CSV table of C-alpha atoms and ligand atoms in Angstrom, one decimal:
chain,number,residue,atom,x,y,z
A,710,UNK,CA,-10.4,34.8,-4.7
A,711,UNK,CA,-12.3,36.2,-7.5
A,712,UNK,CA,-9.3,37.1,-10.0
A,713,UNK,CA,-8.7,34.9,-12.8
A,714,UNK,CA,-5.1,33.7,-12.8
A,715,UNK,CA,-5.4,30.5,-15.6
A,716,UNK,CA,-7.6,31.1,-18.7
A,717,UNK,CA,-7.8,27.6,-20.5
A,718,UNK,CA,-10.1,28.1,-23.7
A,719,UNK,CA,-10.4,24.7,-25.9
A,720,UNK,CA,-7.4,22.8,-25.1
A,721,UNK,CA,-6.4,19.9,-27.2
A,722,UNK,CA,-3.6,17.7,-26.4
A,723,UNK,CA,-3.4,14.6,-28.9
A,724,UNK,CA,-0.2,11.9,-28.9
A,725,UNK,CA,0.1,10.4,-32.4
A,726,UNK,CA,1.0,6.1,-31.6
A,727,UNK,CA,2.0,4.6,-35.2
A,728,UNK,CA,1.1,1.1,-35.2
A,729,UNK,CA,0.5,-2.0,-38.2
A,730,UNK,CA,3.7,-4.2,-39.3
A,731,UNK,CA,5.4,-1.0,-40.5
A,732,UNK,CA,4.5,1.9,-38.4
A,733,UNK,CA,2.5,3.1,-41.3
A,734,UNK,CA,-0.4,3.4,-39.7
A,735,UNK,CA,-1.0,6.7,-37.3
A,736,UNK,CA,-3.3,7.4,-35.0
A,737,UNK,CA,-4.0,10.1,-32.3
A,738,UNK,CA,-4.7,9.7,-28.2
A,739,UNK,CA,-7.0,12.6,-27.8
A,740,UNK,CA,-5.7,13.1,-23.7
A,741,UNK,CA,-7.1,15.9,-23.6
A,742,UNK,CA,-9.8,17.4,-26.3
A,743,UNK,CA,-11.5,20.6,-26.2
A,744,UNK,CA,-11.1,21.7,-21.9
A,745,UNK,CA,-12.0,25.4,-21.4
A,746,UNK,CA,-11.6,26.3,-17.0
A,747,UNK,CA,-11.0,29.2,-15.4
A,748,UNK,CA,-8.2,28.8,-11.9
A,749,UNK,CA,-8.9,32.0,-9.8
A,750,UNK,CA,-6.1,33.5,-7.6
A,751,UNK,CA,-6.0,31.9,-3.9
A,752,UNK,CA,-8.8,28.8,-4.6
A,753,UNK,CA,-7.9,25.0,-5.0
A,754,UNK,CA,-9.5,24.1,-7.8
A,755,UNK,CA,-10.1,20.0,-7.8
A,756,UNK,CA,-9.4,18.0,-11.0
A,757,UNK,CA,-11.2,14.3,-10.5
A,758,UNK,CA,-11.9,11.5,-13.0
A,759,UNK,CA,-10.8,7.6,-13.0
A,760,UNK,CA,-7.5,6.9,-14.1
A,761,UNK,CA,-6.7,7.4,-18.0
A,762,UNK,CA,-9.5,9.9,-18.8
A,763,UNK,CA,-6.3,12.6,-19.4
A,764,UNK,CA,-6.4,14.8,-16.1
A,765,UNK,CA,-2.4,14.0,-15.5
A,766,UNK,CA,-1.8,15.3,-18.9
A,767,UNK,CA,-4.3,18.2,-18.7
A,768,UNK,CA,-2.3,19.3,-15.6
A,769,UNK,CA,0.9,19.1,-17.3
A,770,UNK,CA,-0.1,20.8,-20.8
A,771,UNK,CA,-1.0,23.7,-18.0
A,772,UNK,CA,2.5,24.0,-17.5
A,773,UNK,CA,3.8,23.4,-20.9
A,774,UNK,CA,5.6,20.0,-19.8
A,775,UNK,CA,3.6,18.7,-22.6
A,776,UNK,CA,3.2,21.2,-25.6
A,777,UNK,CA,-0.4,21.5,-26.8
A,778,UNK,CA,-2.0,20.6,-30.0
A,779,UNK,CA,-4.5,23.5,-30.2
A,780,UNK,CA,-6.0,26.2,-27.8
A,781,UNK,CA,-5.3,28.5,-25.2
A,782,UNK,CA,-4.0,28.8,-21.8
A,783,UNK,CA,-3.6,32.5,-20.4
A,784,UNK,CA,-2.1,33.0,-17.5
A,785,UNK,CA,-2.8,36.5,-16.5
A,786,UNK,CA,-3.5,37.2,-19.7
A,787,UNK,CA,-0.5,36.1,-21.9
A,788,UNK,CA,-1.2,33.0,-23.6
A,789,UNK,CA,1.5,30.5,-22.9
A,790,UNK,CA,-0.2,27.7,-24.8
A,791,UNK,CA,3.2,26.4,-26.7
A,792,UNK,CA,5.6,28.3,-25.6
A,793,UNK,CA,9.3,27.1,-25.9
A,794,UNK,CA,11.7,26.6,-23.0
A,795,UNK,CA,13.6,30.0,-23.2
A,796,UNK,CA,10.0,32.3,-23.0
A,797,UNK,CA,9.1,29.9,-20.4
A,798,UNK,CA,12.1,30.1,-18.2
A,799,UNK,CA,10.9,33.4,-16.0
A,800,UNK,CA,7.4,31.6,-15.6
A,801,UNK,CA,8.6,28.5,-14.2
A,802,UNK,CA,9.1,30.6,-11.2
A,803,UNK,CA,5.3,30.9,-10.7
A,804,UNK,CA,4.2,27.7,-12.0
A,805,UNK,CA,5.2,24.5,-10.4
A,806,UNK,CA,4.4,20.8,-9.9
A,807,UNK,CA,4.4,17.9,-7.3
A,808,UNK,CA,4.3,14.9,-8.7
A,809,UNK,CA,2.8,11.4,-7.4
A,810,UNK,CA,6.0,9.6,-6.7
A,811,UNK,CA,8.1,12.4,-5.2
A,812,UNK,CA,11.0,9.4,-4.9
A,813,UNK,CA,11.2,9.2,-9.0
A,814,UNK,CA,11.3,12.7,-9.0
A,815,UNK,CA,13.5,13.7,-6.9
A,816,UNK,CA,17.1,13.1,-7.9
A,817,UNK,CA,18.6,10.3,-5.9
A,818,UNK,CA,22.2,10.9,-6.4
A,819,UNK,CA,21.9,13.9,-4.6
A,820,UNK,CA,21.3,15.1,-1.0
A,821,UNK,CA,18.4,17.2,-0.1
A,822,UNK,CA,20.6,20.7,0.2
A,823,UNK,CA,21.4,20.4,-3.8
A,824,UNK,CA,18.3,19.3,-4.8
A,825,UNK,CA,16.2,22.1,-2.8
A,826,UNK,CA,19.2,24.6,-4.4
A,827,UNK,CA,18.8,23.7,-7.6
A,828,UNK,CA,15.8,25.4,-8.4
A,829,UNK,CA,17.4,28.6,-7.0
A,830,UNK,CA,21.0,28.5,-8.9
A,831,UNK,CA,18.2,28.0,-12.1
A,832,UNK,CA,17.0,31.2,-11.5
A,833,UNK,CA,20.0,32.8,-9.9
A,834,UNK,CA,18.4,33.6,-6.9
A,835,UNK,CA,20.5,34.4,-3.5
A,836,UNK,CA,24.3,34.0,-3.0
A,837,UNK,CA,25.7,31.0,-1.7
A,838,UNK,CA,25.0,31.9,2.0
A,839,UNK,CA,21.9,33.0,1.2
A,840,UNK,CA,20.5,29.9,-0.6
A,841,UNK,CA,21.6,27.6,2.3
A,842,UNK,CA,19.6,30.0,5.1
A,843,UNK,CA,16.6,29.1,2.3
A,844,UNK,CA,16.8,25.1,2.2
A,845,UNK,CA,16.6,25.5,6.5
A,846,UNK,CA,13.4,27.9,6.1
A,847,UNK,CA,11.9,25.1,3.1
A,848,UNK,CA,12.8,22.1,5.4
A,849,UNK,CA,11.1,24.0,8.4
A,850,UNK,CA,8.3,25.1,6.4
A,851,UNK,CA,7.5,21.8,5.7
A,852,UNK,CA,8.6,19.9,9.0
A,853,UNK,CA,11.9,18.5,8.1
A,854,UNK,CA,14.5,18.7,10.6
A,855,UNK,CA,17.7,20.7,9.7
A,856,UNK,CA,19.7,17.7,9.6
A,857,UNK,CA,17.3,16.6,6.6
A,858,UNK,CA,19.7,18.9,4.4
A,859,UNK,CA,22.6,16.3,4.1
A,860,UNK,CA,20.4,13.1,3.7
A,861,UNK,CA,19.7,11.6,0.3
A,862,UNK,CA,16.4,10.9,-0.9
A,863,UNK,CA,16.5,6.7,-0.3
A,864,UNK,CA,16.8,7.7,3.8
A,865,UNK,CA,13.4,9.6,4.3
A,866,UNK,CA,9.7,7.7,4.3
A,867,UNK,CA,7.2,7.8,1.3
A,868,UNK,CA,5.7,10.9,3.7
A,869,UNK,CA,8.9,12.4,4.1
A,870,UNK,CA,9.6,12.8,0.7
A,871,UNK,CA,6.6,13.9,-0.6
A,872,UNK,CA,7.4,17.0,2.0
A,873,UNK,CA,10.7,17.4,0.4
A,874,UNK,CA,8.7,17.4,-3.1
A,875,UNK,CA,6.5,20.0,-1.6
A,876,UNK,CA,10.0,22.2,-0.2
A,877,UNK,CA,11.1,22.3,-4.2
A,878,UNK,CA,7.9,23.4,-5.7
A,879,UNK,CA,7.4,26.2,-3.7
A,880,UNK,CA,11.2,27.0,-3.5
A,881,UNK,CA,10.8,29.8,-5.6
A,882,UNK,CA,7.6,31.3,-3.9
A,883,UNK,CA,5.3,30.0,-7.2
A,884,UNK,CA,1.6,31.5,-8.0
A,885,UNK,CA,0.1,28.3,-8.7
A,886,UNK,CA,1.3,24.7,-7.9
A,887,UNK,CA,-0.3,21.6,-10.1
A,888,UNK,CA,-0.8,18.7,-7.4
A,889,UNK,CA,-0.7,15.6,-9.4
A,890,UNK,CA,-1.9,12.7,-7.3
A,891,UNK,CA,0.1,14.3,-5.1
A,892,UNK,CA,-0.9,11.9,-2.1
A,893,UNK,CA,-2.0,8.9,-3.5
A,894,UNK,CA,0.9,6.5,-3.3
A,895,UNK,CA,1.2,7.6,0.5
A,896,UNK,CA,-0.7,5.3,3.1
A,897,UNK,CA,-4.2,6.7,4.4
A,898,UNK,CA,-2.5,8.3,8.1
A,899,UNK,CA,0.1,10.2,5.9
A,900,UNK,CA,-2.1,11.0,3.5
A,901,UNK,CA,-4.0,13.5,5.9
A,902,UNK,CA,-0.4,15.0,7.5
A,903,UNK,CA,0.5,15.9,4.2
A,904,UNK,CA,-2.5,17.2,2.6
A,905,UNK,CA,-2.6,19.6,6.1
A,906,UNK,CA,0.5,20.7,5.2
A,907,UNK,CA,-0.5,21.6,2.0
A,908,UNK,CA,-2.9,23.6,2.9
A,909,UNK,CA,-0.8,25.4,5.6
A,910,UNK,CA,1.3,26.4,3.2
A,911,UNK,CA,-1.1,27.2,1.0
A,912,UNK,CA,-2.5,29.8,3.3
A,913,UNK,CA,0.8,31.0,4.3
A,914,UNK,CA,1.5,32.1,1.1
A,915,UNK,CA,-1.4,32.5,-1.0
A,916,UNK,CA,-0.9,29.5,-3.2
A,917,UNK,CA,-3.1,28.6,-6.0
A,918,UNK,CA,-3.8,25.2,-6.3
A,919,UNK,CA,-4.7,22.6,-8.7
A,920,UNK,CA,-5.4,19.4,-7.1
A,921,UNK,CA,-5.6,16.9,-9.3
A,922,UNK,CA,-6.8,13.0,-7.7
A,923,UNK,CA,-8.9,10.3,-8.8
A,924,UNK,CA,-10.2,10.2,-4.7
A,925,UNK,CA,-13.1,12.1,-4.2
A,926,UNK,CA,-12.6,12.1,-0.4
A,927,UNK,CA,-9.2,13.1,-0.3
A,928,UNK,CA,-10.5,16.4,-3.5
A,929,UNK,CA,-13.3,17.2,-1.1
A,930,UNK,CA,-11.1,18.3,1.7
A,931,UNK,CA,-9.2,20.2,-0.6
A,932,UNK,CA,-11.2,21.4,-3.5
A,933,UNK,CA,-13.3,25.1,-3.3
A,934,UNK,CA,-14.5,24.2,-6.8
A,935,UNK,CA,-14.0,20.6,-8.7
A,936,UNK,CA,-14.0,19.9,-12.3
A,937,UNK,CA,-15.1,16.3,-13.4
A,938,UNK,CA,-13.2,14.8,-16.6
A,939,UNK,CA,-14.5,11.7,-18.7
A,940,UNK,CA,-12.3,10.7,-21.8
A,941,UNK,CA,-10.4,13.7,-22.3
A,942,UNK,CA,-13.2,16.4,-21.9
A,943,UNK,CA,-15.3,18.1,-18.8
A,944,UNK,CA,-18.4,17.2,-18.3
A,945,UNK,CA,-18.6,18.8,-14.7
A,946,UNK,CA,-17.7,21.8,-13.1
A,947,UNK,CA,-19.3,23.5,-9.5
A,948,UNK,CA,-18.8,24.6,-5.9
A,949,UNK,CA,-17.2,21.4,-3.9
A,950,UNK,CA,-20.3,21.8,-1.9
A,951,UNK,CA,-23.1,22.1,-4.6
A,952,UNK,CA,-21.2,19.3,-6.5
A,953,UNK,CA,-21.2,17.1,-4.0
A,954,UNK,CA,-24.8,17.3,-2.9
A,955,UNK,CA,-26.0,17.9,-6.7
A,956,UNK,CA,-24.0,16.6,-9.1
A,957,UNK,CA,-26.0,16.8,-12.4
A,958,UNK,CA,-24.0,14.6,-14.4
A,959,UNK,CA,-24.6,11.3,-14.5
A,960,UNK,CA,-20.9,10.5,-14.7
A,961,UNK,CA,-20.5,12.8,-11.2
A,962,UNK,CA,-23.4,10.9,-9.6
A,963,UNK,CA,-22.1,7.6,-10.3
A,964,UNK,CA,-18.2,8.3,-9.1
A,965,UNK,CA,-19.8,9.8,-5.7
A,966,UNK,CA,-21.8,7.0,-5.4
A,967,UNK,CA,-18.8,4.5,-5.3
A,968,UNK,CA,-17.9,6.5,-2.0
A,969,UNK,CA,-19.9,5.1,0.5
A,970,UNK,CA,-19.1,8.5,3.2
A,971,UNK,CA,-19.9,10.9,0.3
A,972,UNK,CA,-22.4,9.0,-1.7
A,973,UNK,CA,-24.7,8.2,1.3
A,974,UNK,CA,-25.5,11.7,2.0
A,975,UNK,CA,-27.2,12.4,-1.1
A,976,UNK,CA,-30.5,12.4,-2.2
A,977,UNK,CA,-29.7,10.5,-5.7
A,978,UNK,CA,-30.3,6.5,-5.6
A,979,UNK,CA,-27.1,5.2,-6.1
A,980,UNK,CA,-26.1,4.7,-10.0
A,981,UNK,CA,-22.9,2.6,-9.8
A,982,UNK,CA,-20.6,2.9,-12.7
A,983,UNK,CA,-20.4,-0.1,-15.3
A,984,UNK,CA,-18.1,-0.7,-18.0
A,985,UNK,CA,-14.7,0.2,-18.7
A,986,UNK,CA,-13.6,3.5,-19.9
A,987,UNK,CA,-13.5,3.7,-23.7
A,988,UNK,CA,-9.8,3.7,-25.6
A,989,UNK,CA,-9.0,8.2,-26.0
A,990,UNK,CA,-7.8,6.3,-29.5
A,991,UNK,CA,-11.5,6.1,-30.8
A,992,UNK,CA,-13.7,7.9,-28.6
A,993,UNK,CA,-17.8,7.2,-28.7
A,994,UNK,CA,-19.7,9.3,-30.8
A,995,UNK,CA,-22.2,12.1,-29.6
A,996,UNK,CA,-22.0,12.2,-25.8
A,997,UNK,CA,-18.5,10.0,-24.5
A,998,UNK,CA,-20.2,8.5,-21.7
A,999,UNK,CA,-22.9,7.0,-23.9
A,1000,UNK,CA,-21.5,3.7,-23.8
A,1001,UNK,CA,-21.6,3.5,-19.9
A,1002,UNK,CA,-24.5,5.5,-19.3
A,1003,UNK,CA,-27.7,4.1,-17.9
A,1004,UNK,CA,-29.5,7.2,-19.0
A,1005,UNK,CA,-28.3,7.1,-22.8
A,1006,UNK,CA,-30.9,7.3,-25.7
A,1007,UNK,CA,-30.9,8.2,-29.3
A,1008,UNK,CA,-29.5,11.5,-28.8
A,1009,UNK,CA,-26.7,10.8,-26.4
A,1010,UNK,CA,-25.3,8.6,-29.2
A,1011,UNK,CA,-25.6,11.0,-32.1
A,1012,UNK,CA,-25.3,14.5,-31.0
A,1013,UNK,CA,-22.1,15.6,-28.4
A,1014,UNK,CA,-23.6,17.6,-25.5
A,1015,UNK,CA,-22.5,21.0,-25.0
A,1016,UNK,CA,-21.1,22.6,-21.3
A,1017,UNK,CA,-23.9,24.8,-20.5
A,1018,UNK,CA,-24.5,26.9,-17.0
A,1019,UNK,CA,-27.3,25.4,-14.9
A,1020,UNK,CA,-28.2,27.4,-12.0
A,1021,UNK,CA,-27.4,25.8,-8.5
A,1022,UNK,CA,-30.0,25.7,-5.3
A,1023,UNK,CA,-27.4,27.9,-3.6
A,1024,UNK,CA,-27.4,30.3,-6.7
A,1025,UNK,CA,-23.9,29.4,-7.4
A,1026,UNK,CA,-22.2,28.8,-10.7
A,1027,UNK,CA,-22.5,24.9,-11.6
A,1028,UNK,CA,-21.6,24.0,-15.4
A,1029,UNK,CA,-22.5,20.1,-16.9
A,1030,UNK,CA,-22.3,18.9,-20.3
A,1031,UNK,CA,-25.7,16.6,-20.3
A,1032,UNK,CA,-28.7,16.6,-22.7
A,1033,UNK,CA,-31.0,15.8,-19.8
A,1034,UNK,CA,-29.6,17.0,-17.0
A,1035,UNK,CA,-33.0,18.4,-16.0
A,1036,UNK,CA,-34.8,15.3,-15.6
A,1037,UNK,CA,-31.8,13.7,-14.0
A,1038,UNK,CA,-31.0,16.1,-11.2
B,2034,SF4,FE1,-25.9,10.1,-20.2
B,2034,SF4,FE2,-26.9,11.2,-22.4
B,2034,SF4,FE3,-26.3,12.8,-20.4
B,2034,SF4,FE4,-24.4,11.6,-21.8
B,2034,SF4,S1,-25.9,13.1,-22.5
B,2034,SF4,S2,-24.4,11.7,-19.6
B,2034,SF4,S3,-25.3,9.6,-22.3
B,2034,SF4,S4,-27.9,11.2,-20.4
């Protein structure tokens, strides 16, 4: 657990949008601006934040599915940050995605067999015998009938398809799978079958996970550690369990609060979150959650707070960007 298999050191990710009558005019979407983490082999790491503060595209720019305007990402040691698709080819292998909507991402024109083969003939893996005993052992591992084989995506449920997204990614027996609201358009009952499944699997083959969701419920079930994003940047990171029961960011406290199971165990009043998130176009000055905190003062809206280590009750590792998280703990 302890072994460090993702380095990320100051990753930036800006899209330029051109707008005015011309196009003349160019902006950047910081997505993602200035993330440093650590993903250790074997853990689940949780990514949570509302929708648009840039986790989707963090956990992408860890793949290289979108290429990185500045930083680092190491994975075991070589720094991928950038790399083009050739380099990246043998790495594919051992880094994979599921994505939110398994039916847009799987191919619908073709039945389950070819599209659990595919990644396979990629990498030449097996002969042709040999690749179709591996689509039975994917559709078993993840509780699909034989039969599923010659079906095409439109025939299975939401649930069922998300397992057949689940069968591709770890086709090729990956290090590290990116869940990307992996269960979120799924109803509530599936929800649960599927993140079971995922851990299963997980354990089966010593999957490293990074599970990103804007449901705090569904991470805490997951998650051995959680990062919290705001606007592009951490402001969190802990222990599930020393996060949940002392967040020191005000931003943590305020999303736990909104989830009445979670929030009513802790010791916190409840500071419910206000506002709308600001545009990644033009983010606040100083500290980004300034404009939505109900803690902010003269410094928060000059001066950006740095991630610093706090020490935990438990004595574990808990990291917050905060200029008073003292006082607010
Ligand atoms: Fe709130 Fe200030 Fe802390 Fe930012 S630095 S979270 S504005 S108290």
């Amino acid at each position: 657990m302890n072994e460090t298999l993702l380095e990320v050191r100051n990753l930036q990710l800006h899209f330029p949008q051109r707008s005015g009558v011309f196009l003349q005019h160019r902006r950047y979407v910081r997505a993602v601006d200035g993330v440093s983490l650590d993903i250790r082999a074997g853990e689940t790491l949780g990514l949570v934040g509302e929708s648009g503060c840039g986790k989707s595209s963090l956990g992408k720019a860890l793949l290289n599915l979108y290429r990185p305007t500045a930083g680092e990402i190491r994975y075991r040691g070589r720094n991928i940050a950038g790399l083009g698709d050739r380099p990246m080819r043998p790495l594919r292998r051992q880094l994979q995605i599921i994505f939110q909507d398994p039916f847009e991402s799987l191919n619908a024109r073709q039945p389950v067999a070819n599209i659990l083969e595919e990644p396979l003939l990629i990498h030449g893996i097996g002969d042709a015998s040999q690749r179709r005993q591996r689509v039975r052992e994917l559709l078993e591992l993840v509780g699909l009938p034989p039969q599923a084989a010659n079906k095409y995506p439109h025939e299975f449920s939401g649930g069922q398809r998300q397992r057949i997204g689940i069968a591709r990614a770890i086709a090729l027996e990956p290090e590290l799978i990116v869940c990307d609201e992996a269960v979120s358009a799924l109803d509530v009952s599936v929800q649960a079958q599927i993140l079971n499944l995922l851990l299963e699997i997980q354990q089966r083959m010593g999957l490293t996970l990074l599970f990103i969701s804007h449901d705090l419920s569904v991470v805490r079930h997951m998650a051995d550690r959680i990062c919290v994003m705001y606007l592009g940047q951490l402001v969190e990171i802990g222990d599930a369990d020393t996060l949940y029961q002392r967040p020191a960011h005000p931003y943590t406290q305020a999303l736990l609060a909104a989830v009445p199971q979670i929030g009513g165990d802790r010791e916190l009043p409840a500071q419910p979150l206000a506002g709308d998130i600001p545009s990644p176009l033009a983010p606040p000055p100083g500290c980004r959650f300034h404009t939505r905190c109900p803690h902010a003062d003269a410094q928060c809206r000059s001066s950006e707070p740095a991630m610093e280590v706090i020490a935990s009750d438990s004595g574990r590792a808990q990291q917050v960007a905060c200029h008073h998280w003292r006082k607010l703990r």
